[in-house]
Each structure stands twice: as C-alpha cells, then as structure tokens.
Amino acid sequence: MTRQEIKARAKDQLGNNLFCNAWLFAVLACFIFGVICSAAGSIIVGIGAVIVTGPLSFGLNYLFLKQARDHQPMDLGDMFKGFSSDFGQNLLIGLMTAIFTALWSLLLIVPGIVKAYSYSMVYYIKADHPEYDWRQCIAESQAMMNGHKMDLFILDLSFIGWMIVGSLCLGVGTLWVSAYMEAARAHFYESIQSYVID
C-alpha cells in the first residue's frame, strides 16, 4: 500500500470523523497509555516505567491491530493483555529494545533512530506469534523492516502538520493525532507483512 492508502485505511478504521465513537475510543486508549506510563515512571523512578511500558505497549499495538483486522469496536480491556498474556516476554521486549536503542544512540543520534525503526514491529509480531520470545520478536522485526525503515519514517513525518495543529489546542489535540498514527502503524504492519510473505 502507498502512504496515502495506509492513512486512508487508518481514517476509515477510526470512523473518518474526529468525534465519532471509534476515534474517541482510540483517543482514550492513547490517553490511558500515556497516563499509566507517566504515573509508573514517577512512582518508582525508572523501574516502574520498565515494568509497565513493554506490556502496555503490546496491549496498545494489539488493540489497534485487532481493530484494523476485524473492524469491530475497541475493547479497552485488551490494552492490558500484555500483563495477562506472557507478561515476562512483553516486559523483556520493552526492556531489551530500549537498552539496544540506547546503546546505539551512544554512537550517534542517527544510529539510535535507525534501530528504533528496526524494532518498531516487535509488538505486532508478538501479537501474531505469542509463542515467540523477545529475541525472536526483535530478529523478526529487524528482518521485516529491512528496506522499510525509511517508509515508516516518512509515514511518521507526514503527521507533523497534524501534530502542530494538535499542539495548538493546549496539546490535547495531539491525542487525536496519536490515535491516527497508531492506526496507521497497524496498517503499515499489515502492508509490509503481506509484502514480506509474498
């Protein structure tokens, strides 16, 4: 799919209306994610964020990917699936990708960004392959993103205008953009997954 097709499908997934139920539920999911991660990071500095970020990131990606596929209303309970389904591996995925990205960033900022994009599909892969451990998810993500990192970077970059407008609304508008971006990333995964399989 082209970038325009991915974004069109993301909008369609969210109901093509900023204030329809589908988009508002997606906004709520992003809000819950941000609040819990921030709260965890402040309660036990560093440690709390490590404990919740991986499982919660899995849950958020699972939520958007599931809706992209079945077109059913979101079940916000799915956001916490990463805690009940293979919590240890979801935690390790978040921890190890953060460590590897940080180590690459010590060289220069650009290698760190490149690696972050290499690891960007780990939670979608874990959702599709619950039997995978963190090593397999990371390896699969790197293989899948080979030749596609720039595509995702440009897709993310295309939301800058939306982010600027969203930030003008006391920053609250960025939640709507975050929901749109999460939906687009789920469709990006679907697109490159089928490409790699073909």
mmCIF file with all atom_site columns, C-alpha atoms in Angstrom:
data_model
loop_
_atom_site.group_PDB
_atom_site.id
_atom_site.type_symbol
_atom_site.label_atom_id
_atom_site.label_alt_id
_atom_site.label_comp_id
_atom_site.label_asym_id
_atom_site.label_entity_id
_atom_site.label_seq_id
_atom_site.pdbx_PDB_ins_code
_atom_site.Cartn_x
_atom_site.Cartn_y
_atom_site.Cartn_z
_atom_site.occupancy
_atom_site.B_iso_or_equiv
_atom_site.pdbx_formal_charge
_atom_site.auth_seq_id
_atom_site.auth_comp_id
_atom_site.auth_asym_id
_atom_site.auth_atom_id
_atom_site.pdbx_PDB_model_num
ATOM 1   C CA . MET A 1 1   ? 0.000   0.000   0.000  1.00 0.00 ? 1   MET A CA 1
ATOM 2   C CA . THR A 1 2   ? 1.076   3.578   -0.582 1.00 0.00 ? 2   THR A CA 1
ATOM 3   C CA . ARG A 1 3   ? 1.369   6.038   2.306  1.00 0.00 ? 3   ARG A CA 1
ATOM 4   C CA . GLN A 1 4   ? -1.879  7.681   1.212  1.00 0.00 ? 4   GLN A CA 1
ATOM 5   C CA . GLU A 1 5   ? -3.680  4.322   1.182  1.00 0.00 ? 5   GLU A CA 1
ATOM 6   C CA . ILE A 1 6   ? -2.377  3.452   4.652  1.00 0.00 ? 6   ILE A CA 1
ATOM 7   C CA . LYS A 1 7   ? -3.580  6.776   6.060  1.00 0.00 ? 7   LYS A CA 1
ATOM 8   C CA . ALA A 1 8   ? -6.938  6.426   4.297  1.00 0.00 ? 8   ALA A CA 1
ATOM 9   C CA . ARG A 1 9   ? -7.432  2.979   5.836  1.00 0.00 ? 9   ARG A CA 1
ATOM 10  C CA . ALA A 1 10  ? -6.419  4.318   9.251  1.00 0.00 ? 10  ALA A CA 1
ATOM 11  C CA . LYS A 1 11  ? -9.001  7.090   8.969  1.00 0.00 ? 11  LYS A CA 1
ATOM 12  C CA . ASP A 1 12  ? -11.611 4.599   7.856  1.00 0.00 ? 12  ASP A CA 1
ATOM 13  C CA . GLN A 1 13  ? -10.776 2.387   10.850 1.00 0.00 ? 13  GLN A CA 1
ATOM 14  C CA . LEU A 1 14  ? -11.348 5.380   13.126 1.00 0.00 ? 14  LEU A CA 1
ATOM 15  C CA . GLY A 1 15  ? -14.669 6.237   11.506 1.00 0.00 ? 15  GLY A CA 1
ATOM 16  C CA . ASN A 1 16  ? -13.474 9.146   9.327  1.00 0.00 ? 16  ASN A CA 1
ATOM 17  C CA . ASN A 1 17  ? -14.654 11.604  11.965 1.00 0.00 ? 17  ASN A CA 1
ATOM 18  C CA . LEU A 1 18  ? -12.608 13.120  14.803 1.00 0.00 ? 18  LEU A CA 1
ATOM 19  C CA . PHE A 1 19  ? -15.543 12.922  17.205 1.00 0.00 ? 19  PHE A CA 1
ATOM 20  C CA . CYS A 1 20  ? -17.120 9.600   16.297 1.00 0.00 ? 20  CYS A CA 1
ATOM 21  C CA . ASN A 1 21  ? -17.069 6.772   18.838 1.00 0.00 ? 21  ASN A CA 1
ATOM 22  C CA . ALA A 1 22  ? -14.283 4.817   17.138 1.00 0.00 ? 22  ALA A CA 1
ATOM 23  C CA . TRP A 1 23  ? -11.846 7.755   17.125 1.00 0.00 ? 23  TRP A CA 1
ATOM 24  C CA . LEU A 1 24  ? -12.778 8.781   20.668 1.00 0.00 ? 24  LEU A CA 1
ATOM 25  C CA . PHE A 1 25  ? -12.184 5.257   21.971 1.00 0.00 ? 25  PHE A CA 1
ATOM 26  C CA . ALA A 1 26  ? -8.792  5.277   20.246 1.00 0.00 ? 26  ALA A CA 1
ATOM 27  C CA . VAL A 1 27  ? -8.014  8.646   21.852 1.00 0.00 ? 27  VAL A CA 1
ATOM 28  C CA . LEU A 1 28  ? -8.997  7.231   25.240 1.00 0.00 ? 28  LEU A CA 1
ATOM 29  C CA . ALA A 1 29  ? -6.680  4.259   24.712 1.00 0.00 ? 29  ALA A CA 1
ATOM 30  C CA . CYS A 1 30  ? -3.745  6.566   23.932 1.00 0.00 ? 30  CYS A CA 1
ATOM 31  C CA . PHE A 1 31  ? -4.611  8.733   26.943 1.00 0.00 ? 31  PHE A CA 1
ATOM 32  C CA . ILE A 1 32  ? -4.722  5.728   29.290 1.00 0.00 ? 32  ILE A CA 1
ATOM 33  C CA . PHE A 1 33  ? -1.403  4.510   27.906 1.00 0.00 ? 33  PHE A CA 1
ATOM 34  C CA . GLY A 1 34  ? 0.253   7.893   28.493 1.00 0.00 ? 34  GLY A CA 1
ATOM 35  C CA . VAL A 1 35  ? -1.170  8.361   31.983 1.00 0.00 ? 35  VAL A CA 1
ATOM 36  C CA . ILE A 1 36  ? -0.190  4.902   33.223 1.00 0.00 ? 36  ILE A CA 1
ATOM 37  C CA . CYS A 1 37  ? 3.337   5.076   31.788 1.00 0.00 ? 37  CYS A CA 1
ATOM 38  C CA . SER A 1 38  ? 3.869   8.555   33.251 1.00 0.00 ? 38  SER A CA 1
ATOM 39  C CA . ALA A 1 39  ? 2.468   7.556   36.632 1.00 0.00 ? 39  ALA A CA 1
ATOM 40  C CA . ALA A 1 40  ? 4.558   4.388   36.764 1.00 0.00 ? 40  ALA A CA 1
ATOM 41  C CA . GLY A 1 41  ? 7.691   6.316   35.878 1.00 0.00 ? 41  GLY A CA 1
ATOM 42  C CA . SER A 1 42  ? 7.123   8.853   38.633 1.00 0.00 ? 42  SER A CA 1
ATOM 43  C CA . ILE A 1 43  ? 6.158   6.386   41.373 1.00 0.00 ? 43  ILE A CA 1
ATOM 44  C CA . ILE A 1 44  ? 9.297   4.269   41.100 1.00 0.00 ? 44  ILE A CA 1
ATOM 45  C CA . VAL A 1 45  ? 11.729  6.296   39.036 1.00 0.00 ? 45  VAL A CA 1
ATOM 46  C CA . GLY A 1 46  ? 12.790  4.254   36.024 1.00 0.00 ? 46  GLY A CA 1
ATOM 47  C CA . ILE A 1 47  ? 11.767  0.871   37.446 1.00 0.00 ? 47  ILE A CA 1
ATOM 48  C CA . GLY A 1 48  ? 8.014   1.497   37.269 1.00 0.00 ? 48  GLY A CA 1
ATOM 49  C CA . ALA A 1 49  ? 8.222   2.596   33.652 1.00 0.00 ? 49  ALA A CA 1
ATOM 50  C CA . VAL A 1 50  ? 10.254  -0.508  32.758 1.00 0.00 ? 50  VAL A CA 1
ATOM 51  C CA . ILE A 1 51  ? 7.644   -2.775  34.342 1.00 0.00 ? 51  ILE A CA 1
ATOM 52  C CA . VAL A 1 52  ? 4.618   -1.316  32.557 1.00 0.00 ? 52  VAL A CA 1
ATOM 53  C CA . THR A 1 53  ? 5.909   0.066   29.248 1.00 0.00 ? 53  THR A CA 1
ATOM 54  C CA . GLY A 1 54  ? 6.528   -3.262  27.476 1.00 0.00 ? 54  GLY A CA 1
ATOM 55  C CA . PRO A 1 55  ? 3.259   -4.992  28.435 1.00 0.00 ? 55  PRO A CA 1
ATOM 56  C CA . LEU A 1 56  ? 1.236   -1.812  27.908 1.00 0.00 ? 56  LEU A CA 1
ATOM 57  C CA . SER A 1 57  ? 2.862   -1.123  24.523 1.00 0.00 ? 57  SER A CA 1
ATOM 58  C CA . PHE A 1 58  ? 1.993   -4.660  23.498 1.00 0.00 ? 58  PHE A CA 1
ATOM 59  C CA . GLY A 1 59  ? -1.600  -4.065  24.587 1.00 0.00 ? 59  GLY A CA 1
ATOM 60  C CA . LEU A 1 60  ? -1.896  -0.794  22.674 1.00 0.00 ? 60  LEU A CA 1
ATOM 61  C CA . ASN A 1 61  ? -0.479  -2.290  19.473 1.00 0.00 ? 61  ASN A CA 1
ATOM 62  C CA . TYR A 1 62  ? -2.649  -5.394  19.884 1.00 0.00 ? 62  TYR A CA 1
ATOM 63  C CA . LEU A 1 63  ? -5.729  -3.211  20.315 1.00 0.00 ? 63  LEU A CA 1
ATOM 64  C CA . PHE A 1 64  ? -5.166  -1.218  17.119 1.00 0.00 ? 64  PHE A CA 1
ATOM 65  C CA . LEU A 1 65  ? -4.071  -4.237  15.080 1.00 0.00 ? 65  LEU A CA 1
ATOM 66  C CA . LYS A 1 66  ? -7.133  -6.230  16.140 1.00 0.00 ? 66  LYS A CA 1
ATOM 67  C CA . GLN A 1 67  ? -9.462  -3.392  15.146 1.00 0.00 ? 67  GLN A CA 1
ATOM 68  C CA . ALA A 1 68  ? -7.657  -2.945  11.829 1.00 0.00 ? 68  ALA A CA 1
ATOM 69  C CA . ARG A 1 69  ? -8.417  -6.574  11.064 1.00 0.00 ? 69  ARG A CA 1
ATOM 70  C CA . ASP A 1 70  ? -11.894 -7.215  12.440 1.00 0.00 ? 70  ASP A CA 1
ATOM 71  C CA . HIS A 1 71  ? -13.308 -3.650  12.170 1.00 0.00 ? 71  HIS A CA 1
ATOM 72  C CA . GLN A 1 72  ? -15.111 -4.142  15.480 1.00 0.00 ? 72  GLN A CA 1
ATOM 73  C CA . PRO A 1 73  ? -15.353 -1.545  18.276 1.00 0.00 ? 73  PRO A CA 1
ATOM 74  C CA . MET A 1 74  ? -12.342 -1.478  20.570 1.00 0.00 ? 74  MET A CA 1
ATOM 75  C CA . ASP A 1 75  ? -12.390 -3.378  23.829 1.00 0.00 ? 75  ASP A CA 1
ATOM 76  C CA . LEU A 1 76  ? -10.213 -1.240  26.113 1.00 0.00 ? 76  LEU A CA 1
ATOM 77  C CA . GLY A 1 77  ? -9.648  -4.296  28.285 1.00 0.00 ? 77  GLY A CA 1
ATOM 78  C CA . ASP A 1 78  ? -7.359  -5.570  25.506 1.00 0.00 ? 78  ASP A CA 1
ATOM 79  C CA . MET A 1 79  ? -4.930  -2.803  26.455 1.00 0.00 ? 79  MET A CA 1
ATOM 80  C CA . PHE A 1 80  ? -3.907  -4.842  29.479 1.00 0.00 ? 80  PHE A CA 1
ATOM 81  C CA . LYS A 1 81  ? -3.497  -8.112  27.589 1.00 0.00 ? 81  LYS A CA 1
ATOM 82  C CA . GLY A 1 82  ? 0.271   -7.725  27.814 1.00 0.00 ? 82  GLY A CA 1
ATOM 83  C CA . PHE A 1 83  ? 0.070   -8.250  31.572 1.00 0.00 ? 83  PHE A CA 1
ATOM 84  C CA . SER A 1 84  ? -2.023  -11.426 31.404 1.00 0.00 ? 84  SER A CA 1
ATOM 85  C CA . SER A 1 85  ? -0.512  -12.925 28.253 1.00 0.00 ? 85  SER A CA 1
ATOM 86  C CA . ASP A 1 86  ? 3.225   -13.722 28.553 1.00 0.00 ? 86  ASP A CA 1
ATOM 87  C CA . PHE A 1 87  ? 3.982   -10.755 30.813 1.00 0.00 ? 87  PHE A CA 1
ATOM 88  C CA . GLY A 1 88  ? 7.656   -11.700 31.212 1.00 0.00 ? 88  GLY A CA 1
ATOM 89  C CA . GLN A 1 89  ? 8.405   -11.704 27.484 1.00 0.00 ? 89  GLN A CA 1
ATOM 90  C CA . ASN A 1 90  ? 6.453   -8.496  26.872 1.00 0.00 ? 90  ASN A CA 1
ATOM 91  C CA . LEU A 1 91  ? 8.435   -6.836  29.649 1.00 0.00 ? 91  LEU A CA 1
ATOM 92  C CA . LEU A 1 92  ? 11.713  -8.123  28.160 1.00 0.00 ? 92  LEU A CA 1
ATOM 93  C CA . ILE A 1 93  ? 10.773  -6.909  24.676 1.00 0.00 ? 93  ILE A CA 1
ATOM 94  C CA . GLY A 1 94  ? 10.273  -3.394  26.033 1.00 0.00 ? 94  GLY A CA 1
ATOM 95  C CA . LEU A 1 95  ? 13.386  -3.529  28.196 1.00 0.00 ? 95  LEU A CA 1
ATOM 96  C CA . MET A 1 96  ? 15.759  -5.002  25.615 1.00 0.00 ? 96  MET A CA 1
ATOM 97  C CA . THR A 1 97  ? 14.628  -2.792  22.724 1.00 0.00 ? 97  THR A CA 1
ATOM 98  C CA . ALA A 1 98  ? 15.091  0.242   24.993 1.00 0.00 ? 98  ALA A CA 1
ATOM 99  C CA . ILE A 1 99  ? 18.587  -0.910  26.015 1.00 0.00 ? 99  ILE A CA 1
ATOM 100 C CA . PHE A 1 100 ? 19.669  -1.723  22.455 1.00 0.00 ? 100 PHE A CA 1
ATOM 101 C CA . THR A 1 101 ? 18.309  1.574   21.134 1.00 0.00 ? 101 THR A CA 1
ATOM 102 C CA . ALA A 1 102 ? 20.069  3.489   23.923 1.00 0.00 ? 102 ALA A CA 1
ATOM 103 C CA . LEU A 1 103 ? 23.374  1.719   23.222 1.00 0.00 ? 103 LEU A CA 1
ATOM 104 C CA . TRP A 1 104 ? 23.153  2.525   19.516 1.00 0.00 ? 104 TRP A CA 1
ATOM 105 C CA . SER A 1 105 ? 22.294  6.114   20.420 1.00 0.00 ? 105 SER A CA 1
ATOM 106 C CA . LEU A 1 106 ? 25.593  6.386   22.311 1.00 0.00 ? 106 LEU A CA 1
ATOM 107 C CA . LEU A 1 107 ? 27.361  6.192   18.960 1.00 0.00 ? 107 LEU A CA 1
ATOM 108 C CA . LEU A 1 108 ? 25.285  8.967   17.392 1.00 0.00 ? 108 LEU A CA 1
ATOM 109 C CA . ILE A 1 109 ? 21.629  10.006  17.367 1.00 0.00 ? 109 ILE A CA 1
ATOM 110 C CA . VAL A 1 110 ? 21.014  8.678   13.857 1.00 0.00 ? 110 VAL A CA 1
ATOM 111 C CA . PRO A 1 111 ? 22.006  5.029   14.558 1.00 0.00 ? 111 PRO A CA 1
ATOM 112 C CA . GLY A 1 112 ? 19.683  5.096   17.570 1.00 0.00 ? 112 GLY A CA 1
ATOM 113 C CA . ILE A 1 113 ? 16.781  6.328   15.431 1.00 0.00 ? 113 ILE A CA 1
ATOM 114 C CA . VAL A 1 114 ? 17.518  3.706   12.773 1.00 0.00 ? 114 VAL A CA 1
ATOM 115 C CA . LYS A 1 115 ? 17.483  0.943   15.394 1.00 0.00 ? 115 LYS A CA 1
ATOM 116 C CA . ALA A 1 116 ? 14.250  2.276   16.916 1.00 0.00 ? 116 ALA A CA 1
ATOM 117 C CA . TYR A 1 117 ? 12.628  1.846   13.496 1.00 0.00 ? 117 TYR A CA 1
ATOM 118 C CA . SER A 1 118 ? 14.185  -1.604  13.145 1.00 0.00 ? 118 SER A CA 1
ATOM 119 C CA . TYR A 1 119 ? 12.486  -2.669  16.377 1.00 0.00 ? 119 TYR A CA 1
ATOM 120 C CA . SER A 1 120 ? 9.182   -0.900  15.655 1.00 0.00 ? 120 SER A CA 1
ATOM 121 C CA . MET A 1 121 ? 7.236   -4.032  14.679 1.00 0.00 ? 121 MET A CA 1
ATOM 122 C CA . VAL A 1 122 ? 8.140   -6.158  17.735 1.00 0.00 ? 122 VAL A CA 1
ATOM 123 C CA . TYR A 1 123 ? 4.759   -5.960  19.486 1.00 0.00 ? 123 TYR A CA 1
ATOM 124 C CA . TYR A 1 124 ? 2.746   -6.632  16.338 1.00 0.00 ? 124 TYR A CA 1
ATOM 125 C CA . ILE A 1 125 ? 4.913   -9.681  15.729 1.00 0.00 ? 125 ILE A CA 1
ATOM 126 C CA . LYS A 1 126 ? 4.405   -10.813 19.316 1.00 0.00 ? 126 LYS A CA 1
ATOM 127 C CA . ALA A 1 127 ? 0.643   -10.384 18.842 1.00 0.00 ? 127 ALA A CA 1
ATOM 128 C CA . ASP A 1 128 ? 0.735   -12.627 15.765 1.00 0.00 ? 128 ASP A CA 1
ATOM 129 C CA . HIS A 1 129 ? 3.213   -15.079 17.286 1.00 0.00 ? 129 HIS A CA 1
ATOM 130 C CA . PRO A 1 130 ? 2.536   -15.391 21.026 1.00 0.00 ? 130 PRO A CA 1
ATOM 131 C CA . GLU A 1 131 ? 4.987   -18.299 21.172 1.00 0.00 ? 131 GLU A CA 1
ATOM 132 C CA . TYR A 1 132 ? 7.945   -16.066 20.214 1.00 0.00 ? 132 TYR A CA 1
ATOM 133 C CA . ASP A 1 133 ? 10.359  -14.877 22.880 1.00 0.00 ? 133 ASP A CA 1
ATOM 134 C CA . TRP A 1 134 ? 11.881  -11.390 22.899 1.00 0.00 ? 134 TRP A CA 1
ATOM 135 C CA . ARG A 1 135 ? 14.872  -12.434 20.783 1.00 0.00 ? 135 ARG A CA 1
ATOM 136 C CA . GLN A 1 136 ? 12.688  -13.856 18.036 1.00 0.00 ? 136 GLN A CA 1
ATOM 137 C CA . CYS A 1 137 ? 10.430  -10.775 18.037 1.00 0.00 ? 137 CYS A CA 1
ATOM 138 C CA . ILE A 1 138 ? 13.402  -8.430  17.716 1.00 0.00 ? 138 ILE A CA 1
ATOM 139 C CA . ALA A 1 139 ? 15.057  -10.545 14.999 1.00 0.00 ? 139 ALA A CA 1
ATOM 140 C CA . GLU A 1 140 ? 11.793  -10.804 13.049 1.00 0.00 ? 140 GLU A CA 1
ATOM 141 C CA . SER A 1 141 ? 11.178  -7.060  13.328 1.00 0.00 ? 141 SER A CA 1
ATOM 142 C CA . GLN A 1 142 ? 14.654  -6.254  12.044 1.00 0.00 ? 142 GLN A CA 1
ATOM 143 C CA . ALA A 1 143 ? 14.198  -8.628  9.104  1.00 0.00 ? 143 ALA A CA 1
ATOM 144 C CA . MET A 1 144 ? 10.733  -7.256  8.325  1.00 0.00 ? 144 MET A CA 1
ATOM 145 C CA . MET A 1 145 ? 11.888  -3.633  8.471  1.00 0.00 ? 145 MET A CA 1
ATOM 146 C CA . ASN A 1 146 ? 14.873  -4.243  6.224  1.00 0.00 ? 146 ASN A CA 1
ATOM 147 C CA . GLY A 1 147 ? 14.227  -1.868  3.327  1.00 0.00 ? 147 GLY A CA 1
ATOM 148 C CA . HIS A 1 148 ? 11.140  -0.376  5.003  1.00 0.00 ? 148 HIS A CA 1
ATOM 149 C CA . LYS A 1 149 ? 12.553  1.822   7.769  1.00 0.00 ? 149 LYS A CA 1
ATOM 150 C CA . MET A 1 150 ? 12.525  4.912   5.556  1.00 0.00 ? 150 MET A CA 1
ATOM 151 C CA . ASP A 1 151 ? 8.936   4.165   4.513  1.00 0.00 ? 151 ASP A CA 1
ATOM 152 C CA . LEU A 1 152 ? 7.805   4.216   8.144  1.00 0.00 ? 152 LEU A CA 1
ATOM 153 C CA . PHE A 1 153 ? 9.916   7.285   8.904  1.00 0.00 ? 153 PHE A CA 1
ATOM 154 C CA . ILE A 1 154 ? 8.263   9.187   6.047  1.00 0.00 ? 154 ILE A CA 1
ATOM 155 C CA . LEU A 1 155 ? 4.838   7.967   7.188  1.00 0.00 ? 155 LEU A CA 1
ATOM 156 C CA . ASP A 1 156 ? 5.534   9.304   10.691 1.00 0.00 ? 156 ASP A CA 1
ATOM 157 C CA . LEU A 1 157 ? 6.894   12.535  9.216  1.00 0.00 ? 157 LEU A CA 1
ATOM 158 C CA . SER A 1 158 ? 3.659   13.055  7.286  1.00 0.00 ? 158 SER A CA 1
ATOM 159 C CA . PHE A 1 159 ? 1.848   13.628  10.603 1.00 0.00 ? 159 PHE A CA 1
ATOM 160 C CA . ILE A 1 160 ? 3.910   16.704  11.536 1.00 0.00 ? 160 ILE A CA 1
ATOM 161 C CA . GLY A 1 161 ? 1.240   19.109  10.278 1.00 0.00 ? 161 GLY A CA 1
ATOM 162 C CA . TRP A 1 162 ? -1.377  17.289  12.326 1.00 0.00 ? 162 TRP A CA 1
ATOM 163 C CA . MET A 1 163 ? 0.880   17.422  15.398 1.00 0.00 ? 163 MET A CA 1
ATOM 164 C CA . ILE A 1 164 ? 1.418   21.165  15.035 1.00 0.00 ? 164 ILE A CA 1
ATOM 165 C CA . VAL A 1 165 ? -2.324  21.785  14.808 1.00 0.00 ? 165 VAL A CA 1
ATOM 166 C CA . GLY A 1 166 ? -2.976  19.398  17.695 1.00 0.00 ? 166 GLY A CA 1
ATOM 167 C CA . SER A 1 167 ? -0.419  21.122  19.914 1.00 0.00 ? 167 SER A CA 1
ATOM 168 C CA . LEU A 1 168 ? -2.168  24.456  19.359 1.00 0.00 ? 168 LEU A CA 1
ATOM 169 C CA . CYS A 1 169 ? -5.233  23.041  21.149 1.00 0.00 ? 169 CYS A CA 1
ATOM 170 C CA . LEU A 1 170 ? -3.451  23.134  24.520 1.00 0.00 ? 170 LEU A CA 1
ATOM 171 C CA . GLY A 1 171 ? -1.700  19.932  23.484 1.00 0.00 ? 171 GLY A CA 1
ATOM 172 C CA . VAL A 1 172 ? -4.903  17.915  23.886 1.00 0.00 ? 172 VAL A CA 1
ATOM 173 C CA . GLY A 1 173 ? -5.315  17.626  20.127 1.00 0.00 ? 173 GLY A CA 1
ATOM 174 C CA . THR A 1 174 ? -2.155  15.543  19.909 1.00 0.00 ? 174 THR A CA 1
ATOM 175 C CA . LEU A 1 175 ? -4.097  12.650  21.447 1.00 0.00 ? 175 LEU A CA 1
ATOM 176 C CA . TRP A 1 176 ? -6.284  12.556  18.327 1.00 0.00 ? 176 TRP A CA 1
ATOM 177 C CA . VAL A 1 177 ? -3.145  12.561  16.189 1.00 0.00 ? 177 VAL A CA 1
ATOM 178 C CA . SER A 1 178 ? -1.579  9.797   18.299 1.00 0.00 ? 178 SER A CA 1
ATOM 179 C CA . ALA A 1 179 ? -4.659  7.642   17.733 1.00 0.00 ? 179 ALA A CA 1
ATOM 180 C CA . TYR A 1 180 ? -4.449  8.294   13.985 1.00 0.00 ? 180 TYR A CA 1
ATOM 181 C CA . MET A 1 181 ? -0.737  7.407   13.970 1.00 0.00 ? 181 MET A CA 1
ATOM 182 C CA . GLU A 1 182 ? -1.309  4.188   15.917 1.00 0.00 ? 182 GLU A CA 1
ATOM 183 C CA . ALA A 1 183 ? -3.983  3.121   13.449 1.00 0.00 ? 183 ALA A CA 1
ATOM 184 C CA . ALA A 1 184 ? -1.699  3.988   10.525 1.00 0.00 ? 184 ALA A CA 1
ATOM 185 C CA . ARG A 1 185 ? 1.174   1.983   12.021 1.00 0.00 ? 185 ARG A CA 1
ATOM 186 C CA . ALA A 1 186 ? -1.092  -1.048  12.402 1.00 0.00 ? 186 ALA A CA 1
ATOM 187 C CA . HIS A 1 187 ? -1.969  -0.822  8.707  1.00 0.00 ? 187 HIS A CA 1
ATOM 188 C CA . PHE A 1 188 ? 1.696   -0.277  7.840  1.00 0.00 ? 188 PHE A CA 1
ATOM 189 C CA . TYR A 1 189 ? 2.487   -3.557  9.610  1.00 0.00 ? 189 TYR A CA 1
ATOM 190 C CA . GLU A 1 190 ? -0.296  -5.286  7.689  1.00 0.00 ? 190 GLU A CA 1
ATOM 191 C CA . SER A 1 191 ? 1.068   -3.893  4.453  1.00 0.00 ? 191 SER A CA 1
ATOM 192 C CA . ILE A 1 192 ? 4.708   -4.907  4.893  1.00 0.00 ? 192 ILE A CA 1
ATOM 193 C CA . GLN A 1 193 ? 3.767   -8.238  6.481  1.00 0.00 ? 193 GLN A CA 1
ATOM 194 C CA . SER A 1 194 ? 1.884   -9.257  3.350  1.00 0.00 ? 194 SER A CA 1
ATOM 195 C CA . TYR A 1 195 ? 4.747   -7.892  1.238  1.00 0.00 ? 195 TYR A CA 1
ATOM 196 C CA . VAL A 1 196 ? 7.342   -9.960  3.123  1.00 0.00 ? 196 VAL A CA 1
ATOM 197 C CA . ILE A 1 197 ? 5.125   -13.077 2.953  1.00 0.00 ? 197 ILE A CA 1
ATOM 198 C CA . ASP A 1 198 ? 4.611   -12.607 -0.809 1.00 0.00 ? 198 ASP A CA 1
#
